[in-house]
Short mmCIF file of C-alpha atoms and ligand atoms in Angstrom, two decimals:
data_model
loop_
_atom_site.label_atom_id
_atom_site.label_comp_id
_atom_site.label_asym_id
_atom_site.label_seq_id
_atom_site.Cartn_x
_atom_site.Cartn_y
_atom_site.Cartn_z
CA UNK A 570 133.09 147.09 52.61
CA UNK A 571 132.54 143.95 54.71
CA UNK A 572 129.48 142.18 53.38
CA UNK A 573 131.19 138.78 53.55
CA UNK A 574 131.54 139.13 57.30
CA UNK A 575 127.80 139.20 57.84
CA UNK A 576 125.30 136.41 57.65
CA UNK A 577 122.72 137.74 55.20
CA UNK A 578 120.06 135.37 53.87
CA UNK A 579 120.47 134.45 50.19
CA UNK A 580 118.54 136.68 47.86
CA UNK A 581 117.67 139.28 50.48
CA UNK A 582 118.41 142.97 49.97
CA UNK A 583 118.53 144.24 53.52
CA UNK A 584 117.86 147.96 53.89
CA UNK A 585 116.75 147.92 57.52
CA UNK A 586 120.02 147.95 59.43
CA UNK A 587 118.80 151.18 60.97
CA UNK A 588 116.22 149.12 62.90
CA UNK A 589 118.07 145.86 63.45
CA UNK A 590 121.56 145.22 62.16
CA UNK A 591 122.26 141.76 60.66
CA UNK A 592 124.23 138.98 62.31
CA UNK A 593 128.03 139.30 62.09
CA UNK A 594 129.50 135.88 61.37
CA UNK A 595 132.02 136.11 64.20
CA UNK A 596 129.27 136.80 66.75
CA UNK A 597 127.99 133.25 66.33
CA UNK A 598 131.29 131.67 67.42
CA UNK A 599 131.85 134.25 70.14
CA UNK A 600 128.50 133.72 71.81
CA UNK A 601 128.80 129.94 71.62
CA UNK A 602 132.31 130.11 73.08
CA UNK A 603 131.15 132.42 75.85
CA UNK A 604 128.36 130.03 76.80
CA UNK A 605 130.43 126.88 76.54
CA UNK A 606 133.78 128.03 77.98
CA UNK A 607 132.75 130.78 80.36
CA UNK A 608 129.21 130.32 81.60
CA UNK A 609 129.41 126.53 81.20
CA UNK A 610 132.80 126.00 82.81
CA UNK A 611 133.27 128.93 85.15
CA UNK A 612 129.75 129.57 86.38
CA UNK A 613 129.77 132.26 89.07
CA UNK A 614 133.56 132.64 88.91
CA UNK A 615 133.18 134.02 85.38
CA UNK A 616 132.43 137.45 86.82
CA UNK A 617 136.09 137.65 87.84
CA UNK A 618 137.86 135.04 85.75
CA UNK A 619 136.33 135.97 82.41
CA UNK A 620 136.10 139.65 83.31
CA UNK A 621 132.34 139.86 82.86
CA UNK A 622 132.06 142.73 85.32
CA UNK A 623 134.45 144.83 83.24
CA UNK A 624 132.64 144.27 79.96
CA UNK A 625 130.29 147.25 80.33
CA UNK A 626 133.15 149.74 80.55
CA UNK A 627 135.45 147.98 78.08
CA UNK A 628 132.76 147.88 75.42
CA UNK A 629 131.74 151.42 76.32
CA UNK A 630 135.28 152.52 75.43
CA UNK A 631 135.10 150.68 72.10
CA UNK A 632 131.90 152.51 71.22
CA UNK A 633 133.46 155.72 72.46
CA UNK A 634 135.93 155.61 69.58
CA UNK A 635 133.03 155.72 67.12
CA UNK A 636 131.31 158.70 68.73
CA UNK A 637 134.23 160.91 69.70
CA UNK A 638 134.10 160.03 73.39
CA UNK A 639 137.32 159.63 75.41
CA UNK A 640 137.97 156.51 77.48
CA UNK A 641 136.01 156.35 80.70
CA UNK A 642 133.05 158.40 79.48
CA UNK A 643 130.76 155.68 78.04
CA UNK A 644 129.20 152.69 79.78
CA UNK A 645 126.82 149.96 78.61
CA UNK A 646 123.64 148.67 80.15
CA UNK A 647 119.86 148.46 80.09
CA UNK A 648 117.79 149.67 77.18
CA UNK A 649 117.90 153.03 75.46
CA UNK A 650 114.60 154.02 77.07
CA UNK A 651 116.20 153.53 80.49
CA UNK A 652 119.31 155.44 79.47
CA UNK A 653 117.16 158.37 78.32
CA UNK A 654 115.48 158.39 81.73
CA UNK A 655 118.84 158.33 83.51
CA UNK A 656 120.24 161.12 81.39
CA UNK A 657 117.22 163.42 81.73
CA UNK A 658 117.02 162.83 85.49
CA UNK A 659 120.74 163.57 85.91
CA UNK A 660 120.58 166.63 83.67
CA UNK A 661 117.63 168.10 85.57
CA UNK A 662 119.54 167.73 88.83
CA UNK A 663 122.34 169.80 87.33
CA UNK A 664 119.88 172.59 86.55
CA UNK A 665 117.54 172.62 89.55
CA UNK A 666 116.22 176.17 89.15
CA UNK A 667 114.61 175.51 85.77
CA UNK A 668 111.54 173.45 84.93
CA UNK A 669 111.44 172.90 81.18
CA UNK A 670 112.70 169.95 79.16
CA UNK A 671 112.78 170.92 75.49
CA UNK A 672 112.55 168.40 72.65
CA UNK A 673 111.16 168.24 69.13
CA UNK A 674 108.29 166.41 67.50
CA UNK A 675 110.70 164.44 65.32
CA UNK A 676 112.01 162.68 68.40
CA UNK A 677 111.32 159.00 68.87
CA UNK A 678 108.26 158.60 71.09
CA UNK A 679 109.93 156.58 73.85
CA UNK A 680 112.31 159.48 74.55
CA UNK A 681 109.30 161.72 75.07
CA UNK A 682 107.31 159.10 77.02
CA UNK A 683 110.19 158.36 79.39
CA UNK A 684 110.70 162.07 80.00
CA UNK A 685 107.01 162.58 80.64
CA UNK A 686 106.96 159.67 83.09
CA UNK A 687 109.99 161.06 84.91
CA UNK A 688 108.50 164.55 85.16
CA UNK A 689 105.22 163.12 86.44
CA UNK A 690 106.92 161.17 89.19
CA UNK A 691 109.11 164.15 90.15
CA UNK A 692 105.87 166.09 90.60
CA UNK A 693 107.72 169.42 90.90
CA UNK A 694 105.99 171.36 88.17
CA UNK A 695 108.33 170.37 85.33
CA UNK A 696 107.07 170.53 81.77
CA UNK A 697 108.05 168.79 78.55
CA UNK A 698 107.97 171.36 75.73
CA UNK A 699 107.84 169.86 72.23
CA UNK A 700 108.47 172.10 69.21
CA UNK A 701 109.13 171.63 65.50
CA UNK A 702 112.72 170.58 64.75
CA UNK A 703 113.39 173.79 62.81
CA UNK A 704 112.26 175.85 65.82
CA UNK A 705 114.76 174.41 68.30
CA UNK A 706 117.25 177.28 68.07
CA UNK A 707 114.55 179.87 68.65
CA UNK A 708 113.19 177.88 71.60
CA UNK A 709 116.42 177.86 73.63
CA UNK A 710 115.07 180.27 76.21
CA UNK A 711 116.30 180.96 79.72
CA UNK A 712 113.64 178.80 81.36
CA UNK A 713 114.84 175.61 79.64
CA UNK A 714 116.73 173.25 81.94
CA UNK A 715 117.47 170.42 79.54
CA UNK A 716 117.52 169.99 75.78
CA UNK A 717 116.87 166.41 74.68
CA UNK A 718 117.30 165.76 70.97
CA UNK A 719 117.81 162.79 68.71
CA UNK A 720 120.43 163.81 66.19
CA UNK A 721 118.93 161.87 63.27
CA UNK A 722 115.15 161.84 62.89
CA UNK A 723 114.02 158.20 62.88
CA UNK A 724 111.34 158.88 60.25
CA UNK A 725 112.97 161.19 57.74
CA UNK A 726 116.67 160.97 58.49
CA UNK A 727 116.86 164.75 59.05
CA UNK A 728 120.10 165.59 60.84
CA UNK A 729 120.41 168.23 63.55
CA UNK A 730 123.55 170.36 63.69
CA UNK A 731 124.91 168.92 66.90
CA UNK A 732 127.84 171.28 67.35
CA UNK A 733 125.91 174.48 66.68
CA UNK A 734 122.86 173.56 68.75
CA UNK A 735 124.94 172.35 71.68
CA UNK A 736 126.86 175.60 71.71
CA UNK A 737 123.73 177.76 71.47
CA UNK A 738 121.99 175.80 74.23
CA UNK A 739 124.95 175.84 76.60
CA UNK A 740 125.33 179.59 76.09
CA UNK A 741 121.81 179.80 77.58
CA UNK A 742 122.71 177.62 80.55
CA UNK A 743 120.91 174.56 79.16
CA UNK A 744 122.17 171.03 79.75
CA UNK A 745 122.26 169.10 76.47
CA UNK A 746 121.49 165.42 75.87
CA UNK A 747 121.94 163.82 72.44
CA UNK A 748 120.29 160.56 71.48
CA UNK A 749 122.56 158.82 68.98
CA UNK A 750 120.23 155.90 68.15
CA UNK A 751 120.51 156.61 64.41
CA UNK A 752 123.99 158.17 64.55
CA UNK A 753 126.33 155.70 66.25
CA UNK A 754 127.80 153.61 63.46
CA UNK A 755 125.99 155.66 60.82
CA UNK A 756 128.04 158.85 60.62
CA UNK A 757 130.96 160.55 62.36
CA UNK A 758 130.03 161.91 65.79
CA UNK A 759 132.32 164.08 67.89
CA UNK A 760 130.83 164.25 71.37
CA UNK A 761 133.93 165.68 73.00
CA UNK A 762 134.47 168.16 70.17
CA UNK A 763 130.86 169.36 70.53
CA UNK A 764 131.18 169.48 74.31
CA UNK A 765 127.90 167.54 74.69
CA UNK A 766 126.89 167.04 78.32
CA UNK A 767 125.19 163.65 77.94
CA UNK A 768 124.54 161.22 75.12
CA UNK A 769 122.72 157.92 74.85
CA UNK A 770 122.24 155.38 72.09
CA UNK A 771 121.47 151.80 71.20
CA UNK A 772 123.63 149.06 69.74
CA UNK A 773 121.21 146.79 67.87
CA UNK A 774 120.78 149.21 64.95
CA UNK A 775 123.92 150.31 63.06
CA UNK A 776 126.26 148.57 65.52
CA UNK A 777 124.81 145.09 64.91
CA UNK A 778 124.79 143.91 68.54
CA UNK A 779 121.65 141.80 68.02
CA UNK A 780 118.04 142.15 69.16
CA UNK A 781 117.93 143.50 72.71
CA UNK A 782 121.64 144.41 72.81
CA UNK A 783 122.27 146.90 75.63
CA UNK A 784 122.31 150.67 75.26
CA UNK A 785 125.11 153.10 76.12
CA UNK A 786 125.30 156.34 78.03
CA UNK A 787 127.96 159.04 77.78
CA UNK A 788 128.61 161.59 80.51
CA UNK A 789 131.24 164.28 79.88
CA UNK A 790 134.23 163.63 82.13
CA UNK A 791 134.03 166.84 84.16
CA UNK A 792 130.34 166.27 84.98
CA UNK A 793 130.58 162.69 86.14
CA UNK A 794 131.29 163.33 89.79
CA UNK A 795 128.42 165.82 89.99
CA UNK A 796 125.86 163.39 88.61
CA UNK A 797 123.37 162.06 91.12
CA UNK A 798 121.98 158.84 89.67
CA UNK A 799 118.20 158.55 89.78
CA UNK A 800 118.42 154.82 89.12
CA UNK A 801 120.73 154.13 92.03
CA UNK A 802 121.22 150.42 91.50
CA UNK A 803 123.71 148.36 93.46
CA UNK A 804 126.23 148.03 90.62
CA UNK A 805 126.52 151.82 90.41
CA UNK A 806 127.41 151.87 94.11
CA UNK A 807 131.01 152.71 95.04
CA UNK A 808 131.43 149.30 96.66
CA UNK A 809 128.62 146.95 95.63
CA UNK A 810 130.02 143.97 97.47
CA UNK A 811 130.09 145.71 100.81
CA UNK A 812 126.29 145.52 100.70
CA UNK A 813 125.88 148.82 102.53
CA UNK A 814 122.37 149.83 103.43
CA UNK A 815 122.97 153.30 102.03
CA UNK A 816 123.72 154.21 98.43
CA UNK A 817 126.97 155.99 97.62
CA UNK A 818 127.61 156.61 93.92
CA UNK A 819 130.55 154.93 92.19
CA UNK A 820 133.41 156.85 90.65
CA UNK A 821 133.13 158.40 87.21
CA UNK A 822 130.95 156.74 84.60
CA UNK A 823 130.57 153.64 86.83
CA UNK A 824 127.74 155.31 88.68
CA UNK A 825 125.56 155.05 85.57
CA UNK A 826 125.42 151.27 85.98
CA UNK A 827 122.18 149.94 87.41
CA UNK A 828 122.04 146.16 87.80
CA UNK A 829 123.57 142.97 86.45
CA UNK A 830 124.88 143.45 82.89
CA UNK A 831 123.60 141.20 80.05
CA UNK A 832 126.77 139.21 79.41
CA UNK A 833 125.48 137.13 76.49
CA UNK A 834 124.38 140.24 74.64
CA UNK A 835 127.63 141.98 75.48
CA UNK A 836 129.59 139.04 74.02
CA UNK A 837 127.61 139.34 70.81
CA UNK A 838 128.12 143.11 70.72
CA UNK A 839 131.84 142.80 71.46
CA UNK A 840 132.25 140.49 68.47
CA UNK A 841 130.20 142.86 66.30
CA UNK A 842 132.48 145.74 67.29
CA UNK A 843 135.52 143.88 65.95
CA UNK A 844 134.21 144.83 62.52
CA UNK A 845 134.48 148.53 63.38
CA UNK A 846 138.06 148.60 64.62
CA UNK A 847 139.55 149.57 61.26
CA UNK A 848 136.61 151.56 59.92
CA UNK A 849 137.27 155.17 59.10
CA UNK A 850 134.04 157.02 59.89
CA UNK A 851 134.62 159.73 57.28
CA UNK A 852 135.03 157.07 54.60
CA UNK A 853 131.93 155.26 55.86
CA UNK A 854 129.98 158.49 55.66
CA UNK A 855 131.14 159.13 52.09
CA UNK A 856 129.96 155.67 51.07
CA UNK A 857 126.65 156.09 52.86
CA UNK A 858 126.03 159.34 51.00
CA UNK A 859 126.96 157.79 47.66
CA UNK A 860 124.49 154.93 48.24
CA UNK A 861 121.62 157.14 49.40
CA UNK A 862 122.15 159.65 46.58
CA UNK A 863 122.03 156.87 44.03
CA UNK A 864 118.87 155.47 45.62
CA UNK A 865 117.09 158.83 45.56
CA UNK A 866 118.07 159.47 41.97
CA UNK A 867 116.88 156.04 40.81
CA UNK A 868 113.61 156.10 42.76
CA UNK A 869 112.73 159.56 41.47
CA UNK A 870 113.52 158.44 37.95
CA UNK A 871 111.57 155.18 38.02
CA UNK A 872 108.92 155.53 40.74
CA UNK A 873 107.21 158.93 40.39
CA UNK A 874 104.43 157.74 42.72
CA UNK A 875 106.81 158.23 45.67
CA UNK A 876 107.73 161.59 47.22
CA UNK A 877 111.04 162.15 48.95
CA UNK A 878 110.44 162.75 52.68
CA UNK A 879 114.12 163.13 53.63
CA UNK A 880 116.19 166.28 53.22
CA UNK A 881 117.55 166.47 49.69
CA UNK A 882 120.91 167.79 50.84
CA UNK A 883 122.94 164.76 51.99
CA UNK A 884 124.78 166.92 54.52
CA UNK A 885 121.44 167.31 56.33
CA UNK A 886 120.58 163.61 56.35
CA UNK A 887 121.66 160.64 58.39
CA UNK A 888 122.15 157.26 56.73
CA UNK A 889 118.55 156.55 55.83
CA UNK A 890 116.19 157.74 53.16
CA UNK A 891 112.42 157.92 53.40
CA UNK A 892 109.74 158.27 50.79
CA UNK A 893 106.09 159.07 51.27
CA UNK A 894 103.47 156.99 49.55
CA UNK A 895 99.83 156.87 50.64
CA UNK A 896 99.84 153.05 50.46
CA UNK A 897 103.33 152.86 51.91
CA UNK A 898 102.50 150.07 54.33
CA UNK A 899 101.21 147.75 51.60
CA UNK A 900 104.04 148.71 49.25
CA UNK A 901 106.61 147.87 51.93
CA UNK A 902 104.93 144.52 52.56
CA UNK A 903 105.09 143.82 48.84
CA UNK A 904 108.78 144.74 48.81
CA UNK A 905 109.52 142.48 51.76
CA UNK A 906 107.68 139.62 50.03
CA UNK A 907 110.11 140.11 47.14
CA UNK A 908 113.16 140.08 49.42
CA UNK A 909 113.75 143.83 49.74
CA UNK A 910 113.58 144.63 53.43
CA UNK A 911 113.00 148.19 54.56
CA UNK A 912 110.33 149.29 56.98
CA UNK A 913 107.28 151.46 57.36
CA UNK A 914 106.63 154.27 59.82
CA UNK A 915 103.11 155.64 60.23
CA UNK A 916 101.35 157.35 58.62
CA UNK A 917 102.90 156.95 55.14
CA UNK A 918 106.69 156.67 55.36
CA UNK A 919 108.67 153.97 53.57
CA UNK A 920 112.09 153.91 55.15
CA UNK A 921 115.32 152.52 53.74
CA UNK A 922 118.58 152.33 55.67
CA UNK A 923 121.98 152.47 53.97
CA UNK A 924 124.61 150.74 56.02
CA UNK A 925 127.86 150.75 54.06
CA UNK A 926 129.45 147.90 56.02
CA UNK A 927 127.25 145.53 54.01
CA UNK A 928 125.07 147.54 51.59
CA UNK A 929 126.47 147.69 48.07
CA UNK A 930 125.61 149.55 44.88
CA UNK A 931 124.08 146.37 43.45
CA UNK A 932 121.70 146.24 46.43
CA UNK A 933 120.52 149.77 45.72
CA UNK A 934 119.93 149.08 42.03
CA UNK A 935 118.26 145.73 42.74
CA UNK A 936 115.92 147.30 45.29
CA UNK A 937 114.83 150.05 42.91
CA UNK A 938 114.16 147.55 40.14
CA UNK A 939 111.76 145.60 42.37
CA UNK A 940 110.17 148.77 43.74
CA UNK A 941 109.53 149.96 40.21
CA UNK A 942 107.77 146.70 39.33
CA UNK A 943 105.61 146.94 42.47
CA UNK A 944 104.63 150.51 41.60
CA UNK A 945 104.11 150.07 37.87
CA UNK A 946 101.98 146.97 38.32
CA UNK A 947 100.21 148.05 41.53
CA UNK A 948 101.39 144.85 43.20
CA UNK A 949 100.83 146.51 46.59
CA UNK A 950 97.10 146.67 45.89
CA UNK A 951 96.07 143.33 47.39
CA UNK A 952 94.43 142.55 50.76
CA UNK A 953 97.40 140.35 51.66
CA UNK A 954 99.78 143.31 51.75
CA UNK A 955 97.35 145.59 53.59
CA UNK A 956 97.08 143.29 56.61
CA UNK A 957 98.94 144.97 59.54
CA UNK A 958 101.15 142.93 61.86
CA UNK A 959 102.25 143.84 65.39
CA UNK A 960 105.77 145.07 64.53
CA UNK A 961 106.03 147.24 61.44
C1 PLP B 785 115.37 152.89 68.38
C2 PLP B 785 115.20 154.05 69.30
C3 PLP B 785 114.84 153.84 70.65
C4 PLP B 785 114.54 152.48 71.18
O1 PLP B 785 114.58 152.41 72.58
P1 PLP B 785 114.68 150.99 73.28
O2 PLP B 785 114.60 151.27 74.72
O3 PLP B 785 115.97 150.36 72.85
O4 PLP B 785 113.53 150.15 72.78
C5 PLP B 785 114.79 154.96 71.47
N1 PLP B 785 115.05 156.20 71.01
C6 PLP B 785 115.36 156.42 69.72
C7 PLP B 785 115.65 157.81 69.24
C8 PLP B 785 115.43 155.35 68.82
O5 PLP B 785 115.71 155.57 67.54
#
């Protein structure tokens, strides 16, 4: 759809936009201009003159369009781990009689770690209950305070039914938080339509904001004034520049701010979001499915050594496809050495992301051709490719 608008290295087939999106060409100019004309010329006055302080809400609204969130319900800041903590803390406060946070074992570990850390510091007898993804519906019992799920499983791409689960959970008095890390920019999301209570997500994956780009948090409009922020930073205060000694939460979504926003990263993200303004999410989804279906078909035809680890039904998958292979790590290293970039998730998952803004049919076919050569000729079977590095 828009491959020309990204800087992609020559000869690389990039199938890892689900981990780190590539560099949009217009982000380069935007960040340079921001540094030169705003930071460089305005210095401290940039907070007002260049509107830096408004960026977190303005960009939140732009992301809102992609996830079915009305204006004033999404705000940027911090990392996704921090946003998970904020959301779980706020959700627990809305359900003070109950002690269980329910999640599934397909969730990304940091979501579980942050929750565990929060529950430990609360020290009020809360418990994190982790079940199999397929057992979520049956586990929505009356003792559950909060349901914390990631819509798309980071390993397999398995997709939860957000609307149905949200409805079932809320019928049981459970507050629902969705993590959209692998959903925002990957498939249509309708937070308002699903009546989700909270949602969080990151912007360096499908949204191409760049490494370390800030996360977002959504709070449904009618809940916002009831939320008591656990991370009560000064910029979430109703009047930060009065420098009161006592915290009073800001209005609406503003209270989910913590500290100083990362303006350079927001400039990069803002430029990246220009590419989304005219994207129809249903059309994007159709293209994503076409690409992943083609990939599965070709891999199964040419690489019988690999076993599909993602749901076969595209309606139950996000925008990534995973295959199991016992030497998956080495095989992925061999692929990367040949210019096909996917990634590996322990213990044996080779993961490939299909990001229709810049992935094309020729990329899919080219990737399978190289994968086939690596499999047929056991190119993965060398010490070089078995050496593990810090980030996989
Ligand atoms: C990528 C991802 C994260 C990453 O969290 P950071 O704080 O940005 O490092 C968290 N949760 C999920 C579900 C993810 O997919």
